[in-house]
mmCIF file of C-alpha atoms in Angstrom:
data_model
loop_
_atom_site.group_PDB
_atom_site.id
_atom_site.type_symbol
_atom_site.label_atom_id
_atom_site.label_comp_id
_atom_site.label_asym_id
_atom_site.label_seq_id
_atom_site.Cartn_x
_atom_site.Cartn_y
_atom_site.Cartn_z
ATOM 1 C CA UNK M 1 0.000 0.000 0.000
ATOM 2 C CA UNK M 2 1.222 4.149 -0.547
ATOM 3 C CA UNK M 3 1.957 4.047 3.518
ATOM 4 C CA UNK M 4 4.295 1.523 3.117
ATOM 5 C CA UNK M 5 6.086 2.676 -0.055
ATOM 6 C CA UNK M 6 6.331 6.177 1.889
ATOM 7 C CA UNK M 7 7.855 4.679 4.608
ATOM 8 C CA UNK M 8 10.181 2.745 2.448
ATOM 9 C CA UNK M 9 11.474 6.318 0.612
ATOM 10 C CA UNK M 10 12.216 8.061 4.197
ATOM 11 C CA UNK M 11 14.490 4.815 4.797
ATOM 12 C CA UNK M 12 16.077 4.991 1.649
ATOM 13 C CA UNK M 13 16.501 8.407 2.063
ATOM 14 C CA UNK M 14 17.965 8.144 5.228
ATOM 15 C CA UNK M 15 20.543 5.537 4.469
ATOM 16 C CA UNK M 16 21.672 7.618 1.701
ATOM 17 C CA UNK M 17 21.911 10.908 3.566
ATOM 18 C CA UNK M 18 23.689 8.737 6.629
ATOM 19 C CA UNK M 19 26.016 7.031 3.670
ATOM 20 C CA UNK M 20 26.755 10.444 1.966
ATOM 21 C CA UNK M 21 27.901 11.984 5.133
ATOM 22 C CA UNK M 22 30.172 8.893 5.905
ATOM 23 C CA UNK M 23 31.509 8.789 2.792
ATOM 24 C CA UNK M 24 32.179 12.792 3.103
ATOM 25 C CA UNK M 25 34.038 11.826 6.453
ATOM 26 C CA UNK M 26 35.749 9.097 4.716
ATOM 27 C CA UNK M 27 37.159 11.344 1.976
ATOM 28 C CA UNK M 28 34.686 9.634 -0.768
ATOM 29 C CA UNK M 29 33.755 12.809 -2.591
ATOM 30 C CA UNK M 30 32.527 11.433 -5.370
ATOM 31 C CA UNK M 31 30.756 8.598 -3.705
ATOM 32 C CA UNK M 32 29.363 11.194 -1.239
ATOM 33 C CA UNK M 33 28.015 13.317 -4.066
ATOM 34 C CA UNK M 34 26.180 10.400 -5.633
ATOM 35 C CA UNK M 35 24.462 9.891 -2.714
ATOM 36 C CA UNK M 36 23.232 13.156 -2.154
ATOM 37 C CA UNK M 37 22.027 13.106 -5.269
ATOM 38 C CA UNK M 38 20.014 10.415 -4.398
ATOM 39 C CA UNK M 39 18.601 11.892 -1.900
ATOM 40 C CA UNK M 40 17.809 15.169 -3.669
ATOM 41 C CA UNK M 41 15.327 13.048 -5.801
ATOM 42 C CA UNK M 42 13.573 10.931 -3.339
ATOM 43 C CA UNK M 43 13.019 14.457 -1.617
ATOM 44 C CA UNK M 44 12.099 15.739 -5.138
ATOM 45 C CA UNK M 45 10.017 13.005 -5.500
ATOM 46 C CA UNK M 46 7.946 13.556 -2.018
ATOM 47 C CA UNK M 47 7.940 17.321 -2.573
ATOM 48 C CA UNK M 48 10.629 17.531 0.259
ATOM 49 C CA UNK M 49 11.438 20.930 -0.850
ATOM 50 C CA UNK M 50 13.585 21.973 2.677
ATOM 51 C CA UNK M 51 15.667 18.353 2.441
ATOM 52 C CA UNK M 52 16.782 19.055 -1.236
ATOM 53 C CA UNK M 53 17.888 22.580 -0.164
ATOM 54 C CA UNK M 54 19.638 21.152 2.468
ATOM 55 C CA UNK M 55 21.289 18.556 0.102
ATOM 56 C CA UNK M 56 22.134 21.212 -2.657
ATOM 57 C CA UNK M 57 23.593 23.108 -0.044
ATOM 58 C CA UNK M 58 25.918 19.603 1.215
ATOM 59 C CA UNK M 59 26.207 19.444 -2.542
ATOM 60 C CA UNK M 60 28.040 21.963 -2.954
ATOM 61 C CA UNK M 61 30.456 22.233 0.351
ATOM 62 C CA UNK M 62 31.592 19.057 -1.484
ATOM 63 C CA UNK M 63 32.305 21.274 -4.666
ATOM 64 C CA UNK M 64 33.885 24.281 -2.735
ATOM 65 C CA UNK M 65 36.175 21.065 -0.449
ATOM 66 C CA UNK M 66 37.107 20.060 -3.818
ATOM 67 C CA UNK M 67 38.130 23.237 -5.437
ATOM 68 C CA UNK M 68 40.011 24.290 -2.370
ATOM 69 C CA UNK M 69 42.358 21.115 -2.199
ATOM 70 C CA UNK M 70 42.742 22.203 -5.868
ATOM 71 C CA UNK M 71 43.735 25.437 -5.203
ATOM 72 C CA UNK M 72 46.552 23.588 -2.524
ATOM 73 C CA UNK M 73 47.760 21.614 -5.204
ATOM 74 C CA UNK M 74 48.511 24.653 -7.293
ATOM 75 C CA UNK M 75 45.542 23.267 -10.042
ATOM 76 C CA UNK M 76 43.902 27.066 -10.334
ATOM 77 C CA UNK M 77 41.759 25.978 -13.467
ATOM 78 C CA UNK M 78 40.722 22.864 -11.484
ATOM 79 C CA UNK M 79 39.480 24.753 -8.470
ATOM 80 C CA UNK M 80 37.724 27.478 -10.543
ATOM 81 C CA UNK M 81 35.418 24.983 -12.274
ATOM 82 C CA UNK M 82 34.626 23.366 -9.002
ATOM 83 C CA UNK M 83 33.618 26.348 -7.419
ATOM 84 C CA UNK M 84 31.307 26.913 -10.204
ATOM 85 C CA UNK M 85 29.837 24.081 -9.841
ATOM 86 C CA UNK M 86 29.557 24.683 -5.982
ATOM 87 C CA UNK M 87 27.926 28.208 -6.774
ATOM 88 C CA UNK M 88 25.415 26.398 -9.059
ATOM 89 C CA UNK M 89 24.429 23.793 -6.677
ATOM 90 C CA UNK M 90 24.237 26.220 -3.772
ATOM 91 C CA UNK M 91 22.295 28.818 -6.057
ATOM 92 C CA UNK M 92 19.748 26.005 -6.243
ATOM 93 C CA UNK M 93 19.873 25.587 -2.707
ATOM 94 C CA UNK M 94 18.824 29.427 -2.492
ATOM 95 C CA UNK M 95 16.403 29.458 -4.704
ATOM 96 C CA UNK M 96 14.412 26.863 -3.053
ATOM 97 C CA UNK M 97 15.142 28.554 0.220
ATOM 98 C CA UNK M 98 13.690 31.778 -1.334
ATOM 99 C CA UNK M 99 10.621 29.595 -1.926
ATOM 100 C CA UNK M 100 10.273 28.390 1.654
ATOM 101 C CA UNK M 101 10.902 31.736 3.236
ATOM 102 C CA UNK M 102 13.823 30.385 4.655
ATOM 103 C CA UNK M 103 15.762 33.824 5.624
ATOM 104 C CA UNK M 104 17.977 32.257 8.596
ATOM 105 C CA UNK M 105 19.025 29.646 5.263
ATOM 106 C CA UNK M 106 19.156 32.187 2.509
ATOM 107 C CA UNK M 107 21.612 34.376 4.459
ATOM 108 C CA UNK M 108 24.122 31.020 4.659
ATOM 109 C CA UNK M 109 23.719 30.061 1.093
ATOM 110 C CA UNK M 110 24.307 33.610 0.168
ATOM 111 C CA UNK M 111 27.247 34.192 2.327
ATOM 112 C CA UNK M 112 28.983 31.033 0.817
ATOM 113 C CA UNK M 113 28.221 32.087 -2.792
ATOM 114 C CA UNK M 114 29.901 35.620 -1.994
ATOM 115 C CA UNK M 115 33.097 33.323 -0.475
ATOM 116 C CA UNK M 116 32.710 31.518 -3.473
ATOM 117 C CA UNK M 117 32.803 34.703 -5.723
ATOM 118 C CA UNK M 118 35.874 35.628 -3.470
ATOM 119 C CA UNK M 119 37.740 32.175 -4.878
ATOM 120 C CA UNK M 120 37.207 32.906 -7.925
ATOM 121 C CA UNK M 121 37.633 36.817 -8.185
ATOM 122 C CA UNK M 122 34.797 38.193 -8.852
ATOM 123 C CA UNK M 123 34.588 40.462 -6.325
ATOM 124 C CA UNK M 124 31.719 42.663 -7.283
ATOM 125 C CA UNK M 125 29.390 39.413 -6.652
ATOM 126 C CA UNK M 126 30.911 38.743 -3.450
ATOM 127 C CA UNK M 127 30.353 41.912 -2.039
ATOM 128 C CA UNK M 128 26.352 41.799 -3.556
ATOM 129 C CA UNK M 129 25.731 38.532 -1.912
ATOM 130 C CA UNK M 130 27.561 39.096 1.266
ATOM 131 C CA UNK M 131 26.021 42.585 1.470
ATOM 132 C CA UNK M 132 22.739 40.104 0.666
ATOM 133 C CA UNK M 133 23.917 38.198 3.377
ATOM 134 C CA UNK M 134 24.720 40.611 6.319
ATOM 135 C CA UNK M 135 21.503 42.521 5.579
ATOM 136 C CA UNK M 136 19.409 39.075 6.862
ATOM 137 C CA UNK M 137 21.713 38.298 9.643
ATOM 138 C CA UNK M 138 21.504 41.668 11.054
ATOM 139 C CA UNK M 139 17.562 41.858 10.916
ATOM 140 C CA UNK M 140 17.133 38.360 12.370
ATOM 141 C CA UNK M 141 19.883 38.684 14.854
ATOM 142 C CA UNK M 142 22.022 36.290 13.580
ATOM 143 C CA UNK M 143 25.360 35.489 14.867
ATOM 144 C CA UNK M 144 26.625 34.321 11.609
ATOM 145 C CA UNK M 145 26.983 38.035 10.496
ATOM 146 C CA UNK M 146 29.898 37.405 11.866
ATOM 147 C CA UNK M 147 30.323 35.519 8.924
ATOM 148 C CA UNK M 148 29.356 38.064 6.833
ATOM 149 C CA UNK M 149 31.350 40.378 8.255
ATOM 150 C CA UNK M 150 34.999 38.169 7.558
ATOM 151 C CA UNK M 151 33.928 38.091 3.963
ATOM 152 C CA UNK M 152 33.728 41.108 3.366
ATOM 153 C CA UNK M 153 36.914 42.326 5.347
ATOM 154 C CA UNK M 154 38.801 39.601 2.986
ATOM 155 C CA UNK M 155 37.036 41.456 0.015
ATOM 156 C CA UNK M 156 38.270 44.599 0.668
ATOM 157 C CA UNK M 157 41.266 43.970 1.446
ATOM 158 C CA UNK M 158 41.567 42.100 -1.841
ATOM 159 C CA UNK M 159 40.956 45.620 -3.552
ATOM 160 C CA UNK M 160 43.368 47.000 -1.720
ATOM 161 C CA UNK M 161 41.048 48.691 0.118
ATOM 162 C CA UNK M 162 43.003 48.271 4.165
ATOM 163 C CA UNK M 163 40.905 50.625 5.862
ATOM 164 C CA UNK M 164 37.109 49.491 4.814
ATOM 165 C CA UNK M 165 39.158 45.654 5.711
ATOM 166 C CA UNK M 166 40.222 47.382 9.105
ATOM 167 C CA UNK M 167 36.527 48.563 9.616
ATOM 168 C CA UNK M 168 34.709 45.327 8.646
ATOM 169 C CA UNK M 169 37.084 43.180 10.928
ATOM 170 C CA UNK M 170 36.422 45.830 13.903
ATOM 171 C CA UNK M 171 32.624 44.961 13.788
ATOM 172 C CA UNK M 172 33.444 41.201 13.218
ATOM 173 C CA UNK M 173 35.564 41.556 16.702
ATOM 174 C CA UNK M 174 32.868 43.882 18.321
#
């Protein structure tokens, strides 16, 4: 009957989400990825809108991992197309949370898209979306502006701009 087939989908989709964050721990990116992407569509599938965001979101911390050990390694080209792909799967993530309301999760998807945009230079975009970002936090009283704030110290100091850096980190410190 549809009770039991429900109940079978949550277990599936449990086991997955339990092996994709054991294969994360285990170093087993890929494998990890897979099975978030299983999960995404069982969630999908139920209209499980807040999992998938969630899962997006994993998605691409897996991505932005990636591109960082990439960016070790000296592999620049390497680490910019995974942090595309991490901005893609978090922009999903964002979107959905936009759907749900979600303004505790939008600020956090936002605020790693702008550290994201850091990565890879854009700069403009990171200070939009971190601007995005601290705008949220500060409303709902979030202590992840904190967050916010350290992102966009790093940006300004990456334009060479020391003393908007110097004032960003004093309110991250405040």
């Amino acid at each position: 009957d549809i009770y039991d087939e429900i109940k079978n989908e949550e277990s599936i989709f449990q086991s997955c989400n339990l092996l994709a964050e054991l294969e994360e721990r285990t170093q087993n990116i890929d494998k990890a990825r897979k099975c978030y992407e299983k999960c995404c569509k069982i969630a999908k599938s139920n209209n499980d809108n807040r999992s998938c965001a969630s899962i997006k979101q994993k998605t691409g911390m897996l991505y932005q991992v990636e591109g960082e050990s990439e960016l070790k390694k000296g592999n620049k080209d390497a680490a910019l197309i995974l942090f595309e792909k991490a901005k893609q799967s978090i922009e999903e993530s964002l979107t959905i949370k936009k759907e749900l309301l979600d303004e505790p999760g939008q600020a956090d998807s936002l605020a790693l898209i702008a550290q994201l945009n850091l990565f890879t230079g854009d700069l403009y975009q990171a200070e939009i979306y971190a601007n995005q970002a601290r705008i949220i936090d500060e409303k709902i009283g979030s202590e992840a502006v904190t967050f916010d704030y350290y992102i966009l110290s790093e940006i300004e100091k990456e334009k060479g701009n020391n003393e908007k850096a110097r004032e960003w980190k004093a309110k991250l410190q405040a």
